[in-house]
Coordinates of C-alpha atoms in Angstrom, one line a residue:
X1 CA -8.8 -2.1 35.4
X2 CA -5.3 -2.4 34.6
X3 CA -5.9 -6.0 33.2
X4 CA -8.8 -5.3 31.3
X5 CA -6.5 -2.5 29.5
X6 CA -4.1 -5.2 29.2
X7 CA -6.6 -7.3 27.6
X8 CA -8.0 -4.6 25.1
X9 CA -3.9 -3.2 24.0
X10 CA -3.4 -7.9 23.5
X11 CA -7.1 -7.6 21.0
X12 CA -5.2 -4.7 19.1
X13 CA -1.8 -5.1 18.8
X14 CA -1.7 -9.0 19.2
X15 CA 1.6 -11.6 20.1
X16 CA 3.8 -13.3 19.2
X17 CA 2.2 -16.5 18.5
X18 CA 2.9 -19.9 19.8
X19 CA 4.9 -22.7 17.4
X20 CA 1.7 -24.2 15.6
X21 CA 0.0 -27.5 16.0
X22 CA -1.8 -29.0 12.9
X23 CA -5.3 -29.8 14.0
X24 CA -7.2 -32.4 12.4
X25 CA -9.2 -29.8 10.8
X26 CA -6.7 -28.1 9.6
X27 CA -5.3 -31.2 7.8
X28 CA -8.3 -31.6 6.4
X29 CA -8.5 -28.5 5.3
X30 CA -5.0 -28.4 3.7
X31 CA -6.2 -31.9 2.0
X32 CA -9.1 -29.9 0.5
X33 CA -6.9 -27.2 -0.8
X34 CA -5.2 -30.0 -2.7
X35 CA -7.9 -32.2 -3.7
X36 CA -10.9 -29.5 -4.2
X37 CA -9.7 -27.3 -7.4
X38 CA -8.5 -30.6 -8.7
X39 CA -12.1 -32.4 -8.8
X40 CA -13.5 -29.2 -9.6
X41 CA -10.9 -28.6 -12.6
X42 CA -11.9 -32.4 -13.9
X43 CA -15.8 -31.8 -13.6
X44 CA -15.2 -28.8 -15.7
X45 CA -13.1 -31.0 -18.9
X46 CA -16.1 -32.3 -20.9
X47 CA -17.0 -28.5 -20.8
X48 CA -13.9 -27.1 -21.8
X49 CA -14.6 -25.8 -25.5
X50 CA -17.7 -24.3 -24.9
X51 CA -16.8 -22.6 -21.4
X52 CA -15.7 -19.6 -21.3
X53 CA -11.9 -19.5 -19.5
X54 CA -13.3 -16.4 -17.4
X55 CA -15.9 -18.6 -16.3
X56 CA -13.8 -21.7 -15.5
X57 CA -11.6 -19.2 -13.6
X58 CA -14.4 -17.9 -11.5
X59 CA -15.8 -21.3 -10.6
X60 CA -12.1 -22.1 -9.8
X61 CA -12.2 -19.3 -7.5
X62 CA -15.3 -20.0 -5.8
X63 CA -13.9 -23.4 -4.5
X64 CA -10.5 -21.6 -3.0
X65 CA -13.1 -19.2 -1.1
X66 CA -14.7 -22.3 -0.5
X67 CA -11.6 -23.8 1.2
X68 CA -10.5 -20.6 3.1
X69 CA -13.5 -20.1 4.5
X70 CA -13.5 -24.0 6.2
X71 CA -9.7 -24.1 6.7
X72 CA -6.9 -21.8 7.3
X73 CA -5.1 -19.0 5.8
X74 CA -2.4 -21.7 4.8
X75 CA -5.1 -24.3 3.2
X76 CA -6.5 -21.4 1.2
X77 CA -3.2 -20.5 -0.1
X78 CA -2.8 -23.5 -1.2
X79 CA -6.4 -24.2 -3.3
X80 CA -5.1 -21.2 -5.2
X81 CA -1.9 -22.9 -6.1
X82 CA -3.8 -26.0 -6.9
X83 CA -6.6 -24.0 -9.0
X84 CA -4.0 -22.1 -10.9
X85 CA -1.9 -25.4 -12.0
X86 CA -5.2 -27.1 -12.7
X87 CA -6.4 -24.6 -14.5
X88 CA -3.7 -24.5 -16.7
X89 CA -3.7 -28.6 -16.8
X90 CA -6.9 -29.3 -17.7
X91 CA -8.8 -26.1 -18.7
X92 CA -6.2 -24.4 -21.4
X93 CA -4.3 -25.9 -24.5
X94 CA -2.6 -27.7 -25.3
X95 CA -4.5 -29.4 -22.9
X96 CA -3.4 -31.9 -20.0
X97 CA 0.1 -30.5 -20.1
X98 CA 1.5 -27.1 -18.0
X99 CA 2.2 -25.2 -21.2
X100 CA 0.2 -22.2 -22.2
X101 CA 0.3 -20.8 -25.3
X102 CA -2.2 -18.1 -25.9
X103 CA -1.2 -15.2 -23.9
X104 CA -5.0 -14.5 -23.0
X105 CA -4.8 -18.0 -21.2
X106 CA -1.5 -17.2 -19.2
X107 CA -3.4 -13.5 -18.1
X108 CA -6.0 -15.7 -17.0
X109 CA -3.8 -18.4 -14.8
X110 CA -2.1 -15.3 -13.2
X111 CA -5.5 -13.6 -12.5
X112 CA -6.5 -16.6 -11.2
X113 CA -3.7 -17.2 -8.7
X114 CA -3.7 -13.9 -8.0
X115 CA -7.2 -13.3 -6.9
X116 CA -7.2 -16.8 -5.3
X117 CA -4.7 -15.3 -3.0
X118 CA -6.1 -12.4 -2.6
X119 CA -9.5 -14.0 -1.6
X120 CA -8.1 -17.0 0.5
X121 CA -6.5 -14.4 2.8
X122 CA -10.0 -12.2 3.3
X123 CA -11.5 -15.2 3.8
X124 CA -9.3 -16.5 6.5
X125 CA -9.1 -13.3 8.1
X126 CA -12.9 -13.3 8.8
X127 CA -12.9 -16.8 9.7
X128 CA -10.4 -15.4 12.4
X129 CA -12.0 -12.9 13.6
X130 CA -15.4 -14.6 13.8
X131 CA -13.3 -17.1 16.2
X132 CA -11.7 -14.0 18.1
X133 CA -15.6 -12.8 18.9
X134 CA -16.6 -15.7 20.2
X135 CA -13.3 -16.3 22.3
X136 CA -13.6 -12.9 23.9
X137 CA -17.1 -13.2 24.7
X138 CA -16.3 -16.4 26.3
X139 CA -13.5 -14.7 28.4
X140 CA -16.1 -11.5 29.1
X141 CA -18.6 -14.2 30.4
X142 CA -16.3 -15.7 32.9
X143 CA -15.5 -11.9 34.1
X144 CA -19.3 -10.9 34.5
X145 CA -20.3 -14.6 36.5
X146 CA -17.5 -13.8 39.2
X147 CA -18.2 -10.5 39.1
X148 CA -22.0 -11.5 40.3
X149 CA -20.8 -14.2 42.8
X150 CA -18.5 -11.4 44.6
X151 CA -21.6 -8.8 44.3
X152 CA -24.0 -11.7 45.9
X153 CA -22.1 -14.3 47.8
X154 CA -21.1 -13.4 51.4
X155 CA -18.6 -16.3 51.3
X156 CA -15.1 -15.9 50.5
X157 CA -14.7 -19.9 50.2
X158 CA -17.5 -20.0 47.5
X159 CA -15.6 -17.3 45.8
X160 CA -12.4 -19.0 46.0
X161 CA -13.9 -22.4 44.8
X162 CA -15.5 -21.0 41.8
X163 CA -12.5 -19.4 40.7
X164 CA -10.7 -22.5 41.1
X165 CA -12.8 -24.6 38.6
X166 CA -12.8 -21.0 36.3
X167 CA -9.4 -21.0 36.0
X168 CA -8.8 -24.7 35.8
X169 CA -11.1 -25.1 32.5
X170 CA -10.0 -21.8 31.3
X171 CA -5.7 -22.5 32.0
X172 CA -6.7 -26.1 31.0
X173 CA -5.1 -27.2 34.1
X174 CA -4.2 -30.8 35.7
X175 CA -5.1 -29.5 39.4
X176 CA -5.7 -25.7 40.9
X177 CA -5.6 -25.0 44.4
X178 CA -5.9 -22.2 46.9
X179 CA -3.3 -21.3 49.7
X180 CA -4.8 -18.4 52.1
X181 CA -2.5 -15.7 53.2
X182 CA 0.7 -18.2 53.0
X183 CA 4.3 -17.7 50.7
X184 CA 6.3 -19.9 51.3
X185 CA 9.1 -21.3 48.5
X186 CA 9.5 -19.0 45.0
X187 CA 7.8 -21.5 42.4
X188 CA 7.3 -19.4 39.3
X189 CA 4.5 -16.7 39.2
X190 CA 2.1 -15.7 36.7
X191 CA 2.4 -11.7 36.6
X192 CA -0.2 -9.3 35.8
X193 CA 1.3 -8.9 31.9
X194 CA 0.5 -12.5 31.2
X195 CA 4.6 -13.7 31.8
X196 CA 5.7 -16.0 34.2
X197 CA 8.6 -15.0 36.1
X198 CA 11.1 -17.8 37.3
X199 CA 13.4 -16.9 39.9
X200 CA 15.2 -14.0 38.1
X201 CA 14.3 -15.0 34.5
X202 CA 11.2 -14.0 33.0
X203 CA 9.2 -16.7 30.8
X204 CA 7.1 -16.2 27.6
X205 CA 4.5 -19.1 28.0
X206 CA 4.3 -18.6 23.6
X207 CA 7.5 -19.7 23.7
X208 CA 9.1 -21.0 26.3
X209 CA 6.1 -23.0 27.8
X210 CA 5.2 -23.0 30.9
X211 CA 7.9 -23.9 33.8
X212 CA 8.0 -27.6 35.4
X213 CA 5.6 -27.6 38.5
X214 CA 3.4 -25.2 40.0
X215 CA 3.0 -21.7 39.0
X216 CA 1.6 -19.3 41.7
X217 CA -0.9 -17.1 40.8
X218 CA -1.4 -14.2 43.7
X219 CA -4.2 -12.5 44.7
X220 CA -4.2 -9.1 46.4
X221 CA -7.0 -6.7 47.7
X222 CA -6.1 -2.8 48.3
X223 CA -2.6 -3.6 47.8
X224 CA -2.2 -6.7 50.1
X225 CA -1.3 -10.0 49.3
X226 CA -4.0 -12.5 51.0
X227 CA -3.4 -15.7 49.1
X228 CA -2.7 -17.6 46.0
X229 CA -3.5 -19.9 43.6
X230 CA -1.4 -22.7 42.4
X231 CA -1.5 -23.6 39.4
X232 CA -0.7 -27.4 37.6
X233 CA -0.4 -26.9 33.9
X234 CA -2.3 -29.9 32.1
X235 CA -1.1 -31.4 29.2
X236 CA -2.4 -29.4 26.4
X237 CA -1.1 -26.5 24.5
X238 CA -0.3 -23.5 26.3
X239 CA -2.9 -20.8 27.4
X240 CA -3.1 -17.8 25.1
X241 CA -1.8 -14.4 26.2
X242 CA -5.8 -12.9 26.6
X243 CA -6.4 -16.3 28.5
X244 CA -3.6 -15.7 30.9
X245 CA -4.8 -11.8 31.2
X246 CA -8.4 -13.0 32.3
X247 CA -6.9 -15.4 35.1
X248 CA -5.0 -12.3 36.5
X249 CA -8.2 -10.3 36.6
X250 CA -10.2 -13.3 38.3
X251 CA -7.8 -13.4 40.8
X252 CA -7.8 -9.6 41.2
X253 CA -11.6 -10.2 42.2
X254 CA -10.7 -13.1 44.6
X255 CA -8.5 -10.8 45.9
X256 CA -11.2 -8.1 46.4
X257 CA -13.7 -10.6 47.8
X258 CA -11.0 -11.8 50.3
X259 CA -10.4 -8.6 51.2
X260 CA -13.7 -7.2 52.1
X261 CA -14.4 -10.6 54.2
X262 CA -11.7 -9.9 56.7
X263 CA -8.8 -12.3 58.3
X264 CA -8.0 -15.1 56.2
X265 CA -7.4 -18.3 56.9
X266 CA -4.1 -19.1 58.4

């Protein structure tokens, strides 16, 4: 129960986040932040005298929402940039320079930046949390299938081997394993906040990554320690904080299943 908490305090107050790694998507994105207002800016020349510069704006603005919504906060920040100097490039005189004259026009460009910010950040925001719902259900879903394996399965070793391949796809790990009722060596542990603790320092996977080697990962029932999993990071970017959480609470129910089946394995 403790993790869960854990979990739901991580979904409201959040962490520090890890350094960040430019997808290709989010390349593309940024590309379109550049590119988009740009084209859209040049489609809208031959139009120029009889458009309306609210008009222009707006359609400006629809292709920074546009961007937001596909990319990141970042790429949508950027669109409005680009729409604003475009604007002011192509859509007001004297045209195809960045000088504004008429003060209506320069209201207009800062509107336009403005609200192109504005939007960009709304729209990234429930891009994100469209992303986060999905991710937790994910993470729920893995919960509720061991959950049902320990309510049905009357074999600790089935258990143990499906949490195994749960937390090896979910830790995005190299190799997982299982040691029953055995401690032996101090490799770095994965505690029940989500840290790894390393001898007497304490590591922020976010940060610091995750230590060289295995990392044990203990399970206890009623207090007792009957075994642990070791964990081989892969190669990929580090395990969020909620990702960490829900390995601790699998273990917690390989714990409980290992518990209720009697000696372990020695």
């Amino acid at each position: 129960m403790s993790t869960v908490t854990g979990i739901w305090k991580q979904h409201r107050g959040g962490s520090r986040a890890a350094p960040r790694t430019w997808s290709p998507r989010d390349r593309l994105a940024l590309t379109a932040g550049l590119a988009a207002p740009f084209l859209v800016a040049l489609v809208l020349v031959p139009f120029r005298t009889s458009l309306s510069h609210t008009n222009a704006a707006l359609i400006l603005v629809v292709a920074v929402v546009a961007v937001a919504a596909f990319g990141s906060r970042t790429a949508g920040m950027v669109a409005a940039l680009s729409a604003a100097a475009w604007y002011d490039f192509f859509l007001t005189r004297p045209y195809e320079t960045f000088d504004i004259t008429a003060s209506a026009d320069i209201e207009t460009a800062v509107l336009l930046l403005a609200v192109g910010l504005i939007v960009s950040q709304l729209a990234a925001r429930a891009r994100r949390l469209q992303l986060l719902t999905v991710t937790d259900a994910a993470y729920l879903a893995r919960i509720h299938r061991t959950a049902d394996l320990v309510q049905s399965e009357n074999s600790a070793d089935t258990v143990v081997d499906h949490v195994r391949g749960e937390l090896t796809d979910l830790l995005g790990l190299r190799a997982c394993r299982f040691e029953y009722g055995t401690l032996m060596g101090r490799p770095p542990r994965l505690e029940n906040d989500g840290s790894v603790t390393a001898g007497r320092r304490t590591w922020n996977p976010d940060t610091d990554g995750w230590p060289e080697g295995e990392t044990e990962l203990r399970a206890y029932g009623n207090g007792h320690y009957l075994g642990r999993f070791m964990l081989t990071p892969g190669p990929g970017p580090v395990p969020s904080l909620q990702a960490r959480l829900v390995a601790v609470t699998l273990a917690d129910q390989t714990g409980a299943v290992l518990d209720t089946a009697g000696p372990v394995r020695g």
